[in-house]
Coordinates of C-alpha atoms and ligand atoms in Angstrom, one line a residue:
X1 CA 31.7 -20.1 -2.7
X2 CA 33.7 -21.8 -5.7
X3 CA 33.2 -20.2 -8.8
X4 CA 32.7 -16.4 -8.5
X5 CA 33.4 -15.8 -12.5
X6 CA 29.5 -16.1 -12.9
X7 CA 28.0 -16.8 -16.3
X8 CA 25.2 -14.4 -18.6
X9 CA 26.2 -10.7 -19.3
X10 CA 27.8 -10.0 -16.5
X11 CA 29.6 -13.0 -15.8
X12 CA 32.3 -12.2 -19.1
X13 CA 32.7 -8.1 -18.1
X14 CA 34.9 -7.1 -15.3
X15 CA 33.4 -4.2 -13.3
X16 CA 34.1 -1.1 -15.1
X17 CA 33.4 -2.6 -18.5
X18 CA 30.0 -3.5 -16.5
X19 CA 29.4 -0.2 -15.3
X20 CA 30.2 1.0 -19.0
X21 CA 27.5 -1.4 -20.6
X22 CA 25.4 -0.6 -17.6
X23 CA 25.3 3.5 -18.1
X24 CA 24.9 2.8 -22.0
X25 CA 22.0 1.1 -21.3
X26 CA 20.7 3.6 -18.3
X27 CA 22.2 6.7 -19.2
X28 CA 19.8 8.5 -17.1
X29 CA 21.5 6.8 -14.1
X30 CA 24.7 9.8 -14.6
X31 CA 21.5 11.9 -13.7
X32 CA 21.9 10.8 -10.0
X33 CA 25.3 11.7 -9.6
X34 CA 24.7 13.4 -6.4
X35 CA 23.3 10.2 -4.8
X36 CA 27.2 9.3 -5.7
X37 CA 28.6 12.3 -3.5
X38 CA 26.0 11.3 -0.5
X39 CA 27.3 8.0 -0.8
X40 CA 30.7 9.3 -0.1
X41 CA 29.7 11.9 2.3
X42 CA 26.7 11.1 4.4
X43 CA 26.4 7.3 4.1
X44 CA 30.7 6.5 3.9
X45 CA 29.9 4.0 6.1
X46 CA 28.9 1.8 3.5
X47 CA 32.0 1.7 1.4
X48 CA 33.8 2.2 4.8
X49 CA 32.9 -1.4 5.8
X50 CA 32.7 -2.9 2.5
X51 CA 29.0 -3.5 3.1
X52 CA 26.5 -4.6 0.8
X53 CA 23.2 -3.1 1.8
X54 CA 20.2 -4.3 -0.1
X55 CA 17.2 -4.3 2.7
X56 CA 16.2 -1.0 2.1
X57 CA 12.1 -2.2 1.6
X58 CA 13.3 -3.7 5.2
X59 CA 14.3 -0.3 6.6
X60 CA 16.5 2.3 4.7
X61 CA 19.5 3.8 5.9
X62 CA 19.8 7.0 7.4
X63 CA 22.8 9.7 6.5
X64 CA 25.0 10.8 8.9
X65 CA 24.1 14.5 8.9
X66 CA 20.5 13.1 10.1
X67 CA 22.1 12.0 13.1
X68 CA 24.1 15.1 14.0
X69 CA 21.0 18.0 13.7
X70 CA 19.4 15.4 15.8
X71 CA 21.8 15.5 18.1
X72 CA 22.5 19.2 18.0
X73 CA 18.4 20.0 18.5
X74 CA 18.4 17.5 21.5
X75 CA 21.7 18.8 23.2
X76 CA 20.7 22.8 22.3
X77 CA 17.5 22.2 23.9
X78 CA 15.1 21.7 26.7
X79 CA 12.5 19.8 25.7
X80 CA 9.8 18.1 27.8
X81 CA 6.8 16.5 27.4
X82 CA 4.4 18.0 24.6
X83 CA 0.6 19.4 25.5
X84 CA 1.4 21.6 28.8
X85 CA 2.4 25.4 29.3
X86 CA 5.5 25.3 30.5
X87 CA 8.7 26.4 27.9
X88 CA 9.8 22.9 27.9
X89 CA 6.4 21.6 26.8
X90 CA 5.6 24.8 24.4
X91 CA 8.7 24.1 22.9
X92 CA 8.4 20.4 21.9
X93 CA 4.8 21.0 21.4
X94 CA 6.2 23.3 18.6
X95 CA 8.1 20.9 16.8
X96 CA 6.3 17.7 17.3
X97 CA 3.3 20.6 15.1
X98 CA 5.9 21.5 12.5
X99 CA 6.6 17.9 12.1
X100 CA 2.9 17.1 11.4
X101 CA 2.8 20.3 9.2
X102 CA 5.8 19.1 7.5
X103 CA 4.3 15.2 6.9
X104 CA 0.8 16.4 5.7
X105 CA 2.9 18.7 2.9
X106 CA 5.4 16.3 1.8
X107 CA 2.5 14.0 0.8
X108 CA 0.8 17.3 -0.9
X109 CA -2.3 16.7 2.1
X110 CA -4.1 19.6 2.7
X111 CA -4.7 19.9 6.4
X112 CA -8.4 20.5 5.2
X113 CA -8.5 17.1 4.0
X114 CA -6.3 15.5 6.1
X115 CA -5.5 14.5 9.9
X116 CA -2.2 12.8 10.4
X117 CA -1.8 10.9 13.9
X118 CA 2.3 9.8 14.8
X119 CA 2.4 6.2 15.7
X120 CA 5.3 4.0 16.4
X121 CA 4.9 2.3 13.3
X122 CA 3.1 1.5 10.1
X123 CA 1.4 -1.8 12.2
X124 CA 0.3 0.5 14.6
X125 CA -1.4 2.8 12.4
X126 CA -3.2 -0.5 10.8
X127 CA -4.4 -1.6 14.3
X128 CA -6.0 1.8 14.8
X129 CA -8.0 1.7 11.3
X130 CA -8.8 -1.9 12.2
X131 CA -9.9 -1.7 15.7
X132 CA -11.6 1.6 15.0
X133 CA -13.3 0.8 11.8
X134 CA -17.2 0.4 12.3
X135 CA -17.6 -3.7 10.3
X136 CA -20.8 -5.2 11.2
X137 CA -22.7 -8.2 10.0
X138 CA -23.6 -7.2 6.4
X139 CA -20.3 -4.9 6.2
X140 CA -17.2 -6.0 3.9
X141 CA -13.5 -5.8 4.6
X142 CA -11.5 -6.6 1.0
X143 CA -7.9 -6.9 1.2
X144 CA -5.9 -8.3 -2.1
X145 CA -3.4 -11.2 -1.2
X146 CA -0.8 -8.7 -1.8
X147 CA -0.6 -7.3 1.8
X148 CA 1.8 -7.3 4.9
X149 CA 0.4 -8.9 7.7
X150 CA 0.0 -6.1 9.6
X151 CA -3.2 -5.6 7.2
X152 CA -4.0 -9.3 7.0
X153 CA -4.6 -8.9 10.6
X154 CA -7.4 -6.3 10.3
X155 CA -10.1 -9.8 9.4
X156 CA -9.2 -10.4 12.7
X157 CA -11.1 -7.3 14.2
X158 CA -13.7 -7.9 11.0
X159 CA -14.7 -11.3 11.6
X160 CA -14.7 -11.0 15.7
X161 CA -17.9 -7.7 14.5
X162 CA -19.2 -10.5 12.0
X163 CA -18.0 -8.9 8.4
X164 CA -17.7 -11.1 5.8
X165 CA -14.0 -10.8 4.8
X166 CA -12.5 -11.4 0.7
X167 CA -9.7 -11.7 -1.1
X168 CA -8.9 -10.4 -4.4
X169 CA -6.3 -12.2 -6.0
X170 CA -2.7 -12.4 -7.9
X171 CA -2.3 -13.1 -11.5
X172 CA 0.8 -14.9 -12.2
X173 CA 3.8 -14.3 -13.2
X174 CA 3.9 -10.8 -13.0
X175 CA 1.6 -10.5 -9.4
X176 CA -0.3 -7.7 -10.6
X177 CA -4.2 -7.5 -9.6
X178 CA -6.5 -8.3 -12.1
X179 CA -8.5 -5.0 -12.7
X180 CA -11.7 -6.7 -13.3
X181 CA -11.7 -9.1 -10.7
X182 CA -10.9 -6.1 -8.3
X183 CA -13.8 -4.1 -10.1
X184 CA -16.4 -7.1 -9.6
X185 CA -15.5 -7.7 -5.9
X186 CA -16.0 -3.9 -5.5
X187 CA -19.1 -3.4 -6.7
X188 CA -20.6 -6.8 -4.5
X189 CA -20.7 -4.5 -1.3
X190 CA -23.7 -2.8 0.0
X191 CA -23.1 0.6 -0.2
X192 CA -25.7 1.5 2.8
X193 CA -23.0 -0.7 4.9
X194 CA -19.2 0.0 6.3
X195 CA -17.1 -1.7 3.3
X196 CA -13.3 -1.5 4.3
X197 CA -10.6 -2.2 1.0
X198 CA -7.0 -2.5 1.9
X199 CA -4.5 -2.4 0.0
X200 CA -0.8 -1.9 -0.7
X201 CA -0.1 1.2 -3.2
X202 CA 3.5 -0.9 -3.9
X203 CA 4.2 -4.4 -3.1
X204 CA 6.9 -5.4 -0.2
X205 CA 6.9 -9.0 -1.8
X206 CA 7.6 -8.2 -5.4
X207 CA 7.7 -4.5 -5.8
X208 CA 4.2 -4.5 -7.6
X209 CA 2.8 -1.1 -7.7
X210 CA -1.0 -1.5 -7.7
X211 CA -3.1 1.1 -9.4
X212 CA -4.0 4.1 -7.0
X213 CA -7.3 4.7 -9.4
X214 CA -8.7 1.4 -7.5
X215 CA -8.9 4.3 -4.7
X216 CA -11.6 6.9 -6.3
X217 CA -13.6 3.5 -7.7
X218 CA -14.0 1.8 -4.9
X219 CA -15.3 4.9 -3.2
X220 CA -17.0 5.7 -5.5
X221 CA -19.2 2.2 -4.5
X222 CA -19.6 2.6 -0.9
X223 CA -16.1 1.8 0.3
X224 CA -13.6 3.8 2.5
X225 CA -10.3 2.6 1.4
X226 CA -7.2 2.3 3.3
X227 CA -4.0 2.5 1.4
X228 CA -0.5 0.7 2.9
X229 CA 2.2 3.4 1.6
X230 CA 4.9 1.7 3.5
X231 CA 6.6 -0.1 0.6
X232 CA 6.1 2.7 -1.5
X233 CA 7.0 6.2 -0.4
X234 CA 10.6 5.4 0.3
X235 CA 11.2 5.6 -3.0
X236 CA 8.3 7.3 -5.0
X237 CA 6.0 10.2 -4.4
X238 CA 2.7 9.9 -3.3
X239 CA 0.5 12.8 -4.0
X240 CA -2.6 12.9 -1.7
X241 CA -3.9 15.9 -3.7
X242 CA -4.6 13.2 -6.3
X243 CA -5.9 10.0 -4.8
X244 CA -7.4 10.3 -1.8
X245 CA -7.7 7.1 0.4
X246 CA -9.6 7.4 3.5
X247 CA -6.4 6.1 5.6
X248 CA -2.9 6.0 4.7
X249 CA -0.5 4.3 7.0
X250 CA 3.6 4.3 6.8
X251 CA 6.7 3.7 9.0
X252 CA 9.6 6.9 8.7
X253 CA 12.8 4.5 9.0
X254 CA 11.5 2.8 6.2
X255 CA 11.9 6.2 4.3
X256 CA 14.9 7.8 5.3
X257 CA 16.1 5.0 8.0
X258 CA 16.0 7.2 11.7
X259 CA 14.5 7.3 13.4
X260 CA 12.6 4.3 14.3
X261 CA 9.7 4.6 16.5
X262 CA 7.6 6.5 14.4
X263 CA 4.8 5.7 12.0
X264 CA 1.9 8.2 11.0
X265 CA -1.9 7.4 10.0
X266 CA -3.7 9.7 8.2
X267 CA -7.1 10.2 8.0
X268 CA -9.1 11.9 5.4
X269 CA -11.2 14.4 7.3
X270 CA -14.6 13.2 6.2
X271 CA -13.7 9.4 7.1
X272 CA -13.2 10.9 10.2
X273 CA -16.4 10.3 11.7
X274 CA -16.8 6.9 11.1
X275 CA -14.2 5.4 13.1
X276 CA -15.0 4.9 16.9
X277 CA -12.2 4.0 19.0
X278 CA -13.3 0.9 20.9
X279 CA -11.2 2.8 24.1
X280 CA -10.0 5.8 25.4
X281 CA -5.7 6.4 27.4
X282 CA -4.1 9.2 28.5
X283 CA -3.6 12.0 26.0
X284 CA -6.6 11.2 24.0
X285 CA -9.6 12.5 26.4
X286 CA -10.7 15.8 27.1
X287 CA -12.5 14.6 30.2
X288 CA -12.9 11.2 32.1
X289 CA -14.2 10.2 34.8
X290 CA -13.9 7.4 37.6
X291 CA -17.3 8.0 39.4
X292 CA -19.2 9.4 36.8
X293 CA -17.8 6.3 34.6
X294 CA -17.5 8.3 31.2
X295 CA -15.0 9.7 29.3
X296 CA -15.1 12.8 26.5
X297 CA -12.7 12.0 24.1
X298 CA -10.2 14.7 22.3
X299 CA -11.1 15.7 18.8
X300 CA -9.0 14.7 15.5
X301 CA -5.9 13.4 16.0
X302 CA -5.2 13.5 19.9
X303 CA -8.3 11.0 20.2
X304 CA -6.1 8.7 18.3
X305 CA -2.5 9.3 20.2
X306 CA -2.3 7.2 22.6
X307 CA 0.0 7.7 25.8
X308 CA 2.7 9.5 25.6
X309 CA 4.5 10.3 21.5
X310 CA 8.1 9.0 20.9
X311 CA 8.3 13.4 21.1
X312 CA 12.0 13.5 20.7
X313 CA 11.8 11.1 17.6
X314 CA 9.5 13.4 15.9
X315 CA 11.7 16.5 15.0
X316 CA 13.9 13.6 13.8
X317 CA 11.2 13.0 11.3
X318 CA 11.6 16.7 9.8
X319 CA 14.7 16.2 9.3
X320 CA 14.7 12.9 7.4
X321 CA 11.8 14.9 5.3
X322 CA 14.2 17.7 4.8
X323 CA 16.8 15.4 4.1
X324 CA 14.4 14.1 1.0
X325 CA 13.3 17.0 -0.2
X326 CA 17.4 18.0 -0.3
X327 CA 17.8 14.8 -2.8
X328 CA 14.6 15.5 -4.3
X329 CA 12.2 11.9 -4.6
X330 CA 12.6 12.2 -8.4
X331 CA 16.0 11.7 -8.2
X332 CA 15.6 8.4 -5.9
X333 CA 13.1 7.2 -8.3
X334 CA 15.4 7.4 -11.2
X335 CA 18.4 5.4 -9.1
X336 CA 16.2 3.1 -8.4
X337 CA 14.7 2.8 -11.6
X338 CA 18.2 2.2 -13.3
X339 CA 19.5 -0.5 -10.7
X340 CA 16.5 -2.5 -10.6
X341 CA 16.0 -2.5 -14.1
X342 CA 19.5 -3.9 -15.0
X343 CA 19.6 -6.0 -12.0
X344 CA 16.6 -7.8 -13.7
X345 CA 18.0 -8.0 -17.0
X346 CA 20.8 -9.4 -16.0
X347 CA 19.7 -11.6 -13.4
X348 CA 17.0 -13.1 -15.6
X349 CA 20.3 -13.5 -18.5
X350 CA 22.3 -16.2 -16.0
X351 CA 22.5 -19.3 -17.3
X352 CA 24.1 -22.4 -16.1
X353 CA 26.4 -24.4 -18.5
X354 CA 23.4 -26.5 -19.6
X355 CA 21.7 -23.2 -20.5
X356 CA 19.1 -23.5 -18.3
X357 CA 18.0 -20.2 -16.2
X358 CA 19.6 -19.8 -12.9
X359 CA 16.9 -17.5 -11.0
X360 CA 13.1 -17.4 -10.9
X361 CA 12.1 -13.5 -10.2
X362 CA 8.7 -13.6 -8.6
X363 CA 6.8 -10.6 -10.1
X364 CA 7.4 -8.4 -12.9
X365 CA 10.7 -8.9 -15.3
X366 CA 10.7 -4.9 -16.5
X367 CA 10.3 -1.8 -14.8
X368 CA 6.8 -0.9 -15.9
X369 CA 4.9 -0.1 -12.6
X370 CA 7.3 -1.5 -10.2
X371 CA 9.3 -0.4 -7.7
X372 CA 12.9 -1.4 -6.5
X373 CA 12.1 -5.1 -4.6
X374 CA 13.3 -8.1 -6.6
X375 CA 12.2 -11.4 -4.9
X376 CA 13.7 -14.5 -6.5
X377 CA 15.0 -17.9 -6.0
X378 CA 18.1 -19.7 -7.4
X379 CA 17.3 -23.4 -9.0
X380 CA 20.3 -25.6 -9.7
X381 CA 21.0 -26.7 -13.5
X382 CA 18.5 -29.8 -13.2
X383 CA 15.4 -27.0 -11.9
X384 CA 16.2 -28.0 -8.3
X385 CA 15.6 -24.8 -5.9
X386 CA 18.6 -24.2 -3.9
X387 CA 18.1 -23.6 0.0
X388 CA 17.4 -19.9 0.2
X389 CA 18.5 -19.8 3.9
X390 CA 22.0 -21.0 2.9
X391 CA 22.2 -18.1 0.5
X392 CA 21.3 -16.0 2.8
X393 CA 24.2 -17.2 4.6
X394 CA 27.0 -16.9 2.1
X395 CA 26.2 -14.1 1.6
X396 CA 26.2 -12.6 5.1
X397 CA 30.0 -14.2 4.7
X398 CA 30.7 -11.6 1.7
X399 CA 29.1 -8.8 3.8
X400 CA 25.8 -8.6 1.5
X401 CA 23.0 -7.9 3.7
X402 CA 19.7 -9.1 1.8
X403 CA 16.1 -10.9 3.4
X404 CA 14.7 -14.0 2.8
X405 CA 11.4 -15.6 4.1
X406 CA 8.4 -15.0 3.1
X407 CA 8.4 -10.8 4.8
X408 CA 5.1 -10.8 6.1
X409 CA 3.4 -11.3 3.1
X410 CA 1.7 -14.6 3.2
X411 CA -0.7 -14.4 0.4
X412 CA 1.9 -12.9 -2.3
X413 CA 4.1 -16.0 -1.9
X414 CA 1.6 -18.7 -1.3
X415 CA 0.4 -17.4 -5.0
X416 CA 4.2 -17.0 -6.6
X417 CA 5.4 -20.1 -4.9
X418 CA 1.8 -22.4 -5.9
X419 CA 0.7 -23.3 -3.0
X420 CA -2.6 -24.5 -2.6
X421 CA -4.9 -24.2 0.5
X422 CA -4.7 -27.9 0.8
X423 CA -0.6 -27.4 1.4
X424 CA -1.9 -24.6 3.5
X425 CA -4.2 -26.8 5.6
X426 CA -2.1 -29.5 5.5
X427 CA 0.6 -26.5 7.6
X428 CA -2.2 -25.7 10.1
X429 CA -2.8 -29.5 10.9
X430 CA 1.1 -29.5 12.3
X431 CA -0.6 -27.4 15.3
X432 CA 1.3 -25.1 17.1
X433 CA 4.3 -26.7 15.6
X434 CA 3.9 -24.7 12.7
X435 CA 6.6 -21.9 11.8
X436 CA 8.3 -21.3 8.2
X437 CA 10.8 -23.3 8.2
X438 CA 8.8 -26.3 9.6
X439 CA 6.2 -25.6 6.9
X440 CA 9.4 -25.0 4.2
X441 CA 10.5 -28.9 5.4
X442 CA 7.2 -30.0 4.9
X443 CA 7.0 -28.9 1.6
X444 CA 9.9 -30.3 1.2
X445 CA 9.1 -34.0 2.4
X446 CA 6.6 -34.2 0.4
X447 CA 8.6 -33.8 -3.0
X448 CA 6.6 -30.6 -3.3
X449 CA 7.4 -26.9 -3.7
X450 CA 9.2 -23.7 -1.9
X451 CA 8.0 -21.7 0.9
X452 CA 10.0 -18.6 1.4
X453 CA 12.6 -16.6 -0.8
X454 CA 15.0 -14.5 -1.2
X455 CA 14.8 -10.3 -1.5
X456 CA 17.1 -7.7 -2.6
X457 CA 15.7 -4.1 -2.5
X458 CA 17.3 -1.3 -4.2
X459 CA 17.0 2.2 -1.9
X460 CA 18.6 5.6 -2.3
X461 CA 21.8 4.8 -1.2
X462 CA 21.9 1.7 -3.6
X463 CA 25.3 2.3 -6.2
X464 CA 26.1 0.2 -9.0
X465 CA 28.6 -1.4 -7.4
X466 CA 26.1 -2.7 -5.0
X467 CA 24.2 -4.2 -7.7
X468 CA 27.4 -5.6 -8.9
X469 CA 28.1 -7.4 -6.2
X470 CA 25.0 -8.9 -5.6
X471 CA 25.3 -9.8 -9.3
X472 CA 28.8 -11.8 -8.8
X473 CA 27.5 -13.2 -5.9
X474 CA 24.8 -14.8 -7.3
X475 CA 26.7 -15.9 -10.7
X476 CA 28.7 -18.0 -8.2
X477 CA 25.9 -20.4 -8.0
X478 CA 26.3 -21.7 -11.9
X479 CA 26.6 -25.0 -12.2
X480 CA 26.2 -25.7 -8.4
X481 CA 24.0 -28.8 -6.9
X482 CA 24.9 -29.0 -3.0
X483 CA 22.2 -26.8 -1.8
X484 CA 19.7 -28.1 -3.8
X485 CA 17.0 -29.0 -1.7
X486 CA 13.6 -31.5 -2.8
X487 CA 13.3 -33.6 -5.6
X488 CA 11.4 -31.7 -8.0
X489 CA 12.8 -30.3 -11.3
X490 CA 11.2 -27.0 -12.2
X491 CA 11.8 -25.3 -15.2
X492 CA 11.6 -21.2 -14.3
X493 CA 10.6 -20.7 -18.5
X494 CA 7.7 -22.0 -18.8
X495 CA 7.2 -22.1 -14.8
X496 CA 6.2 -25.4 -14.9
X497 CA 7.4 -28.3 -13.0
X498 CA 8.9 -31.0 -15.2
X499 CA 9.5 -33.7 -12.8
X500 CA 8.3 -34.7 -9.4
X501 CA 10.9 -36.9 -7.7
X502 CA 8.8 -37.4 -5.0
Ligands
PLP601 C1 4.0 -2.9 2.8 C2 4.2 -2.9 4.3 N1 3.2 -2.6 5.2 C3 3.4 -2.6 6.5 C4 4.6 -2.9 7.0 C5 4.8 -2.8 8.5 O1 5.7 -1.9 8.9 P1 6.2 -1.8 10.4 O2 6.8 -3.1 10.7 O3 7.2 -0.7 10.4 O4 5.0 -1.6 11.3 C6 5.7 -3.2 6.2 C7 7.0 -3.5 6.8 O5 7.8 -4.3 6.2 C8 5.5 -3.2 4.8 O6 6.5 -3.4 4.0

């Protein structure tokens, strides 16, 4: 890159006088000091390598000491596979309970109301809900657009039983639900019928948090509700002792970074019942038969653990809990709080020479309700967007790890980024062709709009120097035209496009 003096606020401080303004404008960041000492303790690594880290709503990063009582359980002990008498067994079967103990606390579930089942990952613990869920013709399954795929992918199993499947949608700019539309699609279900609503409780495209009352309403018409915590309890509490979805479904690393490999469902106890597990494996049967041609399957949670757990994963999960709990999520949720909130101020203040803005944010500008993913694109001085993929480059050159793409989460960016269903048909008619990036050129060709983005996430080992750098890095792009890509002029103000070149 060129230019790295930048332009807005930021562009005329040098770092400390940044951090200065910054503080005096987030004083409750000095609050988090300790998240300073971790970072020069337990995640050194970071500074170490002069690594910019901002994936965390990808997967966060774990701290070192994580790593060693890991390693000193697994070395100290013998541990064998769980569910049989001998000490090996008893004593993993131990830990893999405390673990589940542990999980159902932290997220303030009593084990009267709630089952938890390990998984390998929050996908998995969706296919389970999806394939067990009981749709039938008559029967509703309501997602929003908001979702990861991994929930999209539920119609699948709902159309295949012949339930009609809807979409409540985004309002723009900000990509918040609208409440009303929600409420309306909610009370169109039969309540005498299995209604499914899915949902997100925080958004992995634009850090949305979506109200958790939608939870008790839509119950309270005949729905069970399934809540996608993945984006959300990394860095905020959930409190199951409040809302009470009927399934709740999360991935660990994405919490506290190790291990990978494990992912929990839970299910509220009086859902329970209504799922029926279209098969049975081993470890989730009390009794099957090859003659006899039947099969008994285990109660609660074993009739949903399939095979074999990731066992010597799951005390790694304690620890990453424990590790938490050390920090204390109200500290996290203050970090992130900070950074994100003067990341967006001050990306939203870049301006190129001509004054025009430099970056569209897709989703809300302040921090009410929202958590620490900003999704944006850069647009040169004429309202040309600049190739996202190339960014994501560069910036791999000055170490700065970021995302771009549309991460999983179709219907959030077909609604931030315009596109229609006629773009979206006109994707699907390319075949099996179709991929983002052949879909992003022929948006392109046809003088038309964007397909994809670019996302920094904030997490708990995020530092304002981080957030610094991100912020230099992308004030290089002022003034700059060669990786402007299409022909259309948009102007991010009014969000409207100004001229079509095409
Ligand atoms: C909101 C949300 N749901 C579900 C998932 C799927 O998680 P996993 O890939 O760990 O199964 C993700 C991962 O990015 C996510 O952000």
């Amino acid at each position: 890159m060129g230019d790295m003096a930048g332009s807005g606020n930021q562009g005329k401080l040098r770092a400390e006088e940044a951090r200065a303004d910054f503080v005096a404008r987030f004083p409750d960041y000095e609050k988090t000091a300790l998240l300073d000492d971790l970072r020069a303790t337990e995640y050194r690594r970071l500074d170490e390598r002069g690594h910019v880290y901002l994936d965390y709503t990808g997967g966060s990063l774990h701290a070192e000491s994580q790593l060693q009582k890991h390693h000193q359980l697994l070395r100290s002990s013998v541990l064998g596979n769980p569910h049989s008498a001998s000490p090996a067994s008893v004593a993993m079967t131990e830990h893999v309970e405390r673990t589940r103990r542990h999980i159902l606390n932290y997220f303030g579930a009593r084990a009267e109301d709630y089952l938890l089942v390990f998984t390998a990952n929050a996908t998995a613990a969706l296919k389970l809900v999806g394939e067990s869920f009981p749709f039938a013709p008559g029967s509703r399954y309501l997602l929003t657009f908001d979702n990861h795929n991994s929930v999209n992918g539920i119609r699948e199993f709902a159309r295949a039983k012949g339930a009609s499947i809807h979409y409540a949608p985004l309002a723009m700019p900000d990509l918040r639900l609208e409440v009303a539309r929600v409420d309306a699609l909610l009370g169109e279900a039969d309540p005498a019928r299995a209604n499914l609503f899915a949902y997100p409780a925080q958004s992995n495209f634009s850090g949305v948090k979506h109200p958790l009352d939608f939870v008790a309403k839509a119950q309270s018409k005949g729905w069970r509700v399934l809540l996608d915590a993945a984006a959300l309890v990394p860095t905020s509490r959930l409190d199951l002792s409040a809302a009470q979805p009927d399934f709740v479904t999360l991935s660990f690393y994405k919490m506290f970074g190790y291990p990978t490999g494990v992912g929990a469902l839970l299910i509220r106890r009086s859902a329970l019942a209504s799922l029926k597990r279209p098969w049975f494996a081993g470890g989730t049967v009390n009794f099957a038969s090859v003659q006899g041609q039947a099969h008994v399957l285990s109660p609660n949670e074993a009739a949903f653990e399939d095979g074999t757990l990731n066992y010597l994963s799951i005390p790694a999960v304690d620890i990453g809990l424990l590790h938490l709990q050390s920090i204390g999520m109200e500290t996290i949720a203050e970090r992130v709080r900070c950074l994100t909130g003067w990341l967006l101020e001050e990306l939203l203040a870049l301006r190129h020479s001509n004054g025009r803005a430099m970056v569209r944010i897709y989703g809300p500008a302040n921090m009410q309700a929202r958590g620490g993913t900003v999704t944006l694109n850069l647009y040169d001085p004429q309202g040309h967007l600049l190739d996202y993929r190339r960014i994501e480059e560069l910036a791999g050159t000055e170490n700065i790890s970021l995302r771009t793409g549309c991460f999983c989460n179709p219907g959030a960016g077909e609604i931030a980024e315009g596109l229609t269903e006629e773009d979206m048909r006109a994707g699907f008619a390319l075949g099996e062709e179709i991929n983002l990036m052949s879909f992003v050129k022929m948006m392109q060709e046809r003088g038309h709009k964007s397909a994809g983005a670019i996302r920094a996430s904030i997490g708990l080992a995020t530092n304002f120097s981080d957030v610094w750098r991100f912020l230099r890095f992308i004030a290089g792009f002022r003034d700059q035209t060669q990786l402007a890509v299409g022909n259309v002029s948009f102007d991010i103000e009014s969000c409207r496009v100004i001229r079509d070149g095409s």
